[in-house]
Amino acid sequence: MIVYYVLVIATCFERLAELAVTKRNTAWSMARGGVETGRGHYPPMVVLHTGLLAGCLIEPAVAHRSFVPALGVPMLVLAVGSQGLRWWCIRTLGPRWNTRVIVVPGLPLVGSGPYRWLRHPNYVAVVVEGFALPLAGSAWITAVVFTVLNAVLLTVRLRCEARALAQLPPPDLSAQSAAAAAAARTASG
């Protein structure tokens, strides 16, 4: 269980890093005329995600749960993988990534990185982490409660984000295609 607790603590620090990125990116977006929507669901989202981490630490200790390798190992892999996907999203969006819904008018949608295949890959990471992280430590109550409440919250969040993103122009895929073609020519020539 030591590895599990280390992972949860590391995830707590990762969340603090996200908040630092959010603060910087919020300033960047607002300086460019960014518009924030969905402020009402943001505080419950913070509480829910804080509760997830607290539940991951508390439930296994209070309920005297032990690490079950057949469940814990695959869930640890999924939890770490979800972090990788999350940071791929953050890197792809650059200063446009945020835990808040802030849209900078005039900027096109991003169509590179994981956004080539999924409209909201960061939420895939959130959903996977929401069940995998607690299940890695046999915190099944936390996994179920977070998953249900997160489904409700994501419904609100996705509607809010869809309305906000509908104002943006589509992604410029021609630049990506040209870059890919140039790279292919360089590799073959």
mmCIF file of N, CA, C and O in Angstrom, residues 116-163:
data_model
loop_
_atom_site.group_PDB
_atom_site.id
_atom_site.type_symbol
_atom_site.label_atom_id
_atom_site.label_comp_id
_atom_site.label_asym_id
_atom_site.label_seq_id
_atom_site.Cartn_x
_atom_site.Cartn_y
_atom_site.Cartn_z
ATOM 1 N N ARG A 116 -6.934 15.324 -31.933
ATOM 2 C CA ARG A 116 -7.162 14.772 -33.272
ATOM 3 C C ARG A 116 -8.200 13.665 -33.222
ATOM 4 O O ARG A 116 -8.927 13.438 -34.183
ATOM 5 N N TRP A 117 -8.235 12.943 -32.106
ATOM 6 C CA TRP A 117 -9.103 11.776 -32.009
ATOM 7 C C TRP A 117 -10.289 11.969 -31.087
ATOM 8 O O TRP A 117 -11.310 11.310 -31.246
ATOM 9 N N LEU A 118 -10.144 12.831 -30.105
ATOM 10 C CA LEU A 118 -11.204 13.026 -29.107
ATOM 11 C C LEU A 118 -11.492 14.516 -28.937
ATOM 12 O O LEU A 118 -10.571 15.321 -28.939
ATOM 13 N N ARG A 119 -12.732 14.839 -28.730
ATOM 14 C CA ARG A 119 -13.094 16.242 -28.514
ATOM 15 C C ARG A 119 -12.679 16.709 -27.125
ATOM 16 O O ARG A 119 -12.284 17.850 -26.944
ATOM 17 N N HIS A 120 -12.781 15.836 -26.137
ATOM 18 C CA HIS A 120 -12.460 16.193 -24.751
ATOM 19 C C HIS A 120 -11.562 15.122 -24.109
ATOM 20 O O HIS A 120 -11.976 14.444 -23.171
ATOM 21 N N PRO A 121 -10.330 14.972 -24.576
ATOM 22 C CA PRO A 121 -9.475 13.913 -24.016
ATOM 23 C C PRO A 121 -9.135 14.116 -22.545
ATOM 24 O O PRO A 121 -8.919 13.137 -21.824
ATOM 25 N N ASN A 122 -9.099 15.351 -22.088
ATOM 26 C CA ASN A 122 -8.802 15.584 -20.670
ATOM 27 C C ASN A 122 -9.882 14.970 -19.784
ATOM 28 O O ASN A 122 -9.590 14.468 -18.697
ATOM 29 N N TYR A 123 -11.125 14.982 -20.252
ATOM 30 C CA TYR A 123 -12.204 14.387 -19.458
ATOM 31 C C TYR A 123 -12.119 12.870 -19.461
ATOM 32 O O TYR A 123 -12.563 12.226 -18.513
ATOM 33 N N VAL A 124 -11.556 12.292 -20.515
ATOM 34 C CA VAL A 124 -11.294 10.847 -20.501
ATOM 35 C C VAL A 124 -10.310 10.557 -19.369
ATOM 36 O O VAL A 124 -10.505 9.611 -18.595
ATOM 37 N N ALA A 125 -9.278 11.390 -19.265
ATOM 38 C CA ALA A 125 -8.292 11.220 -18.190
ATOM 39 C C ALA A 125 -8.957 11.347 -16.821
ATOM 40 O O ALA A 125 -8.669 10.563 -15.909
ATOM 41 N N VAL A 126 -9.849 12.314 -16.672
ATOM 42 C CA VAL A 126 -10.539 12.529 -15.387
ATOM 43 C C VAL A 126 -11.396 11.317 -15.034
ATOM 44 O O VAL A 126 -11.379 10.838 -13.901
ATOM 45 N N VAL A 127 -12.151 10.813 -16.010
ATOM 46 C CA VAL A 127 -13.032 9.672 -15.756
ATOM 47 C C VAL A 127 -12.213 8.438 -15.379
ATOM 48 O O VAL A 127 -12.529 7.750 -14.396
ATOM 49 N N VAL A 128 -11.163 8.158 -16.141
ATOM 50 C CA VAL A 128 -10.338 6.980 -15.857
ATOM 51 C C VAL A 128 -9.677 7.116 -14.492
ATOM 52 O O VAL A 128 -9.711 6.186 -13.676
ATOM 53 N N GLU A 129 -9.085 8.269 -14.226
ATOM 54 C CA GLU A 129 -8.451 8.472 -12.931
ATOM 55 C C GLU A 129 -9.467 8.352 -11.790
ATOM 56 O O GLU A 129 -9.151 7.821 -10.726
ATOM 57 N N GLY A 130 -10.685 8.826 -12.029
ATOM 58 C CA GLY A 130 -11.718 8.832 -10.991
ATOM 59 C C GLY A 130 -12.109 7.459 -10.479
ATOM 60 O O GLY A 130 -12.527 7.317 -9.332
ATOM 61 N N PHE A 131 -11.984 6.434 -11.327
ATOM 62 C CA PHE A 131 -12.245 5.080 -10.817
ATOM 63 C C PHE A 131 -10.946 4.326 -10.564
ATOM 64 O O PHE A 131 -10.852 3.527 -9.635
ATOM 65 N N ALA A 132 -9.910 4.585 -11.380
ATOM 66 C CA ALA A 132 -8.673 3.798 -11.261
ATOM 67 C C ALA A 132 -7.880 4.135 -10.002
ATOM 68 O O ALA A 132 -7.389 3.221 -9.329
ATOM 69 N N LEU A 133 -7.748 5.416 -9.692
ATOM 70 C CA LEU A 133 -6.939 5.786 -8.527
ATOM 71 C C LEU A 133 -7.509 5.195 -7.235
ATOM 72 O O LEU A 133 -6.771 4.548 -6.488
ATOM 73 N N PRO A 134 -8.800 5.353 -6.954
ATOM 74 C CA PRO A 134 -9.297 4.729 -5.719
ATOM 75 C C PRO A 134 -9.284 3.199 -5.755
ATOM 76 O O PRO A 134 -8.956 2.562 -4.751
ATOM 77 N N LEU A 135 -9.605 2.613 -6.908
ATOM 78 C CA LEU A 135 -9.620 1.145 -6.971
ATOM 79 C C LEU A 135 -8.227 0.553 -6.813
ATOM 80 O O LEU A 135 -8.089 -0.581 -6.346
ATOM 81 N N ALA A 136 -7.194 1.300 -7.169
ATOM 82 C CA ALA A 136 -5.827 0.808 -6.968
ATOM 83 C C ALA A 136 -5.557 0.540 -5.493
ATOM 84 O O ALA A 136 -4.790 -0.348 -5.143
ATOM 85 N N GLY A 137 -6.235 1.268 -4.617
ATOM 86 C CA GLY A 137 -6.085 1.071 -3.178
ATOM 87 C C GLY A 137 -7.284 0.402 -2.537
ATOM 88 O O GLY A 137 -7.481 0.491 -1.324
ATOM 89 N N SER A 138 -8.127 -0.237 -3.341
ATOM 90 C CA SER A 138 -9.336 -0.927 -2.873
ATOM 91 C C SER A 138 -10.335 0.024 -2.225
ATOM 92 O O SER A 138 -11.137 -0.376 -1.383
ATOM 93 N N ALA A 139 -10.311 1.283 -2.637
ATOM 94 C CA ALA A 139 -11.265 2.279 -2.123
ATOM 95 C C ALA A 139 -12.474 2.320 -3.058
ATOM 96 O O ALA A 139 -12.725 3.301 -3.754
ATOM 97 N N TRP A 140 -13.232 1.250 -3.056
ATOM 98 C CA TRP A 140 -14.323 1.118 -4.007
ATOM 99 C C TRP A 140 -15.476 2.076 -3.718
ATOM 100 O O TRP A 140 -16.170 2.498 -4.646
ATOM 101 N N ILE A 141 -15.709 2.439 -2.474
ATOM 102 C CA ILE A 141 -16.779 3.402 -2.169
ATOM 103 C C ILE A 141 -16.415 4.755 -2.781
ATOM 104 O O ILE A 141 -17.256 5.410 -3.421
ATOM 105 N N THR A 142 -15.180 5.171 -2.606
ATOM 106 C CA THR A 142 -14.714 6.431 -3.202
ATOM 107 C C THR A 142 -14.847 6.378 -4.715
ATOM 108 O O THR A 142 -15.295 7.352 -5.340
ATOM 109 N N ALA A 143 -14.483 5.257 -5.316
ATOM 110 C CA ALA A 143 -14.573 5.113 -6.774
ATOM 111 C C ALA A 143 -16.009 5.265 -7.251
ATOM 112 O O ALA A 143 -16.277 5.984 -8.226
ATOM 113 N N VAL A 144 -16.946 4.620 -6.571
ATOM 114 C CA VAL A 144 -18.351 4.675 -6.983
ATOM 115 C C VAL A 144 -18.924 6.079 -6.766
ATOM 116 O O VAL A 144 -19.559 6.649 -7.669
ATOM 117 N N VAL A 145 -18.694 6.652 -5.597
ATOM 118 C CA VAL A 145 -19.255 7.973 -5.288
ATOM 119 C C VAL A 145 -18.692 9.018 -6.246
ATOM 120 O O VAL A 145 -19.436 9.825 -6.818
ATOM 121 N N PHE A 146 -17.366 9.009 -6.444
ATOM 122 C CA PHE A 146 -16.777 9.985 -7.359
ATOM 123 C C PHE A 146 -17.315 9.804 -8.767
ATOM 124 O O PHE A 146 -17.670 10.774 -9.436
ATOM 125 N N THR A 147 -17.375 8.565 -9.248
ATOM 126 C CA THR A 147 -17.814 8.307 -10.619
ATOM 127 C C THR A 147 -19.235 8.807 -10.849
ATOM 128 O O THR A 147 -19.520 9.448 -11.864
ATOM 129 N N VAL A 148 -20.130 8.557 -9.916
ATOM 130 C CA VAL A 148 -21.527 8.994 -10.065
ATOM 131 C C VAL A 148 -21.611 10.523 -10.024
ATOM 132 O O VAL A 148 -22.235 11.149 -10.893
ATOM 133 N N LEU A 149 -20.988 11.136 -9.010
ATOM 134 C CA LEU A 149 -21.058 12.592 -8.901
ATOM 135 C C LEU A 149 -20.327 13.278 -10.058
ATOM 136 O O LEU A 149 -20.777 14.316 -10.563
ATOM 137 N N ASN A 150 -19.229 12.691 -10.502
ATOM 138 C CA ASN A 150 -18.497 13.258 -11.625
ATOM 139 C C ASN A 150 -19.313 13.178 -12.910
ATOM 140 O O ASN A 150 -19.242 14.085 -13.747
ATOM 141 N N ALA A 151 -20.084 12.121 -13.090
ATOM 142 C CA ALA A 151 -20.938 12.010 -14.280
ATOM 143 C C ALA A 151 -21.942 13.159 -14.323
ATOM 144 O O ALA A 151 -22.173 13.761 -15.378
ATOM 145 N N VAL A 152 -22.517 13.472 -13.168
ATOM 146 C CA VAL A 152 -23.458 14.604 -13.095
ATOM 147 C C VAL A 152 -22.733 15.909 -13.408
ATOM 148 O O VAL A 152 -23.193 16.721 -14.218
ATOM 149 N N LEU A 153 -21.594 16.110 -12.772
ATOM 150 C CA LEU A 153 -20.827 17.336 -12.970
ATOM 151 C C LEU A 153 -20.332 17.465 -14.411
ATOM 152 O O LEU A 153 -20.393 18.547 -15.003
ATOM 153 N N LEU A 154 -19.865 16.374 -14.990
ATOM 154 C CA LEU A 154 -19.381 16.427 -16.371
ATOM 155 C C LEU A 154 -20.497 16.751 -17.358
ATOM 156 O O LEU A 154 -20.253 17.396 -18.375
ATOM 157 N N THR A 155 -21.711 16.329 -17.053
ATOM 158 C CA THR A 155 -22.836 16.670 -17.913
ATOM 159 C C THR A 155 -23.000 18.191 -17.963
ATOM 160 O O THR A 155 -23.160 18.776 -19.040
ATOM 161 N N VAL A 156 -22.929 18.827 -16.807
ATOM 162 C CA VAL A 156 -23.027 20.285 -16.737
ATOM 163 C C VAL A 156 -21.826 20.921 -17.425
ATOM 164 O O VAL A 156 -21.957 21.846 -18.230
ATOM 165 N N ARG A 157 -20.647 20.422 -17.115
ATOM 166 C CA ARG A 157 -19.405 20.992 -17.651
ATOM 167 C C ARG A 157 -19.341 20.878 -19.171
ATOM 168 O O ARG A 157 -18.949 21.818 -19.861
ATOM 169 N N LEU A 158 -19.698 19.731 -19.707
ATOM 170 C CA LEU A 158 -19.637 19.530 -21.157
ATOM 171 C C LEU A 158 -20.615 20.432 -21.890
ATOM 172 O O LEU A 158 -20.294 20.968 -22.958
ATOM 173 N N ARG A 159 -21.805 20.629 -21.338
ATOM 174 C CA ARG A 159 -22.766 21.556 -21.952
ATOM 175 C C ARG A 159 -22.215 22.979 -21.955
ATOM 176 O O ARG A 159 -22.300 23.693 -22.946
ATOM 177 N N CYS A 160 -21.655 23.381 -20.828
ATOM 178 C CA CYS A 160 -21.066 24.709 -20.694
ATOM 179 C C CYS A 160 -19.925 24.884 -21.695
ATOM 180 O O CYS A 160 -19.844 25.894 -22.402
ATOM 181 N N GLU A 161 -19.047 23.906 -21.763
ATOM 182 C CA GLU A 161 -17.900 23.996 -22.657
ATOM 183 C C GLU A 161 -18.329 23.967 -24.117
ATOM 184 O O GLU A 161 -17.763 24.689 -24.944
ATOM 185 N N ALA A 162 -19.326 23.157 -24.446
ATOM 186 C CA ALA A 162 -19.797 23.089 -25.830
ATOM 187 C C ALA A 162 -20.334 24.450 -26.272
ATOM 188 O O ALA A 162 -20.059 24.895 -27.397
ATOM 189 N N ARG A 163 -21.092 25.114 -25.399
ATOM 190 C CA ARG A 163 -21.605 26.451 -25.736
ATOM 191 C C ARG A 163 -20.456 27.430 -25.926
ATOM 192 O O ARG A 163 -20.456 28.242 -26.851
#
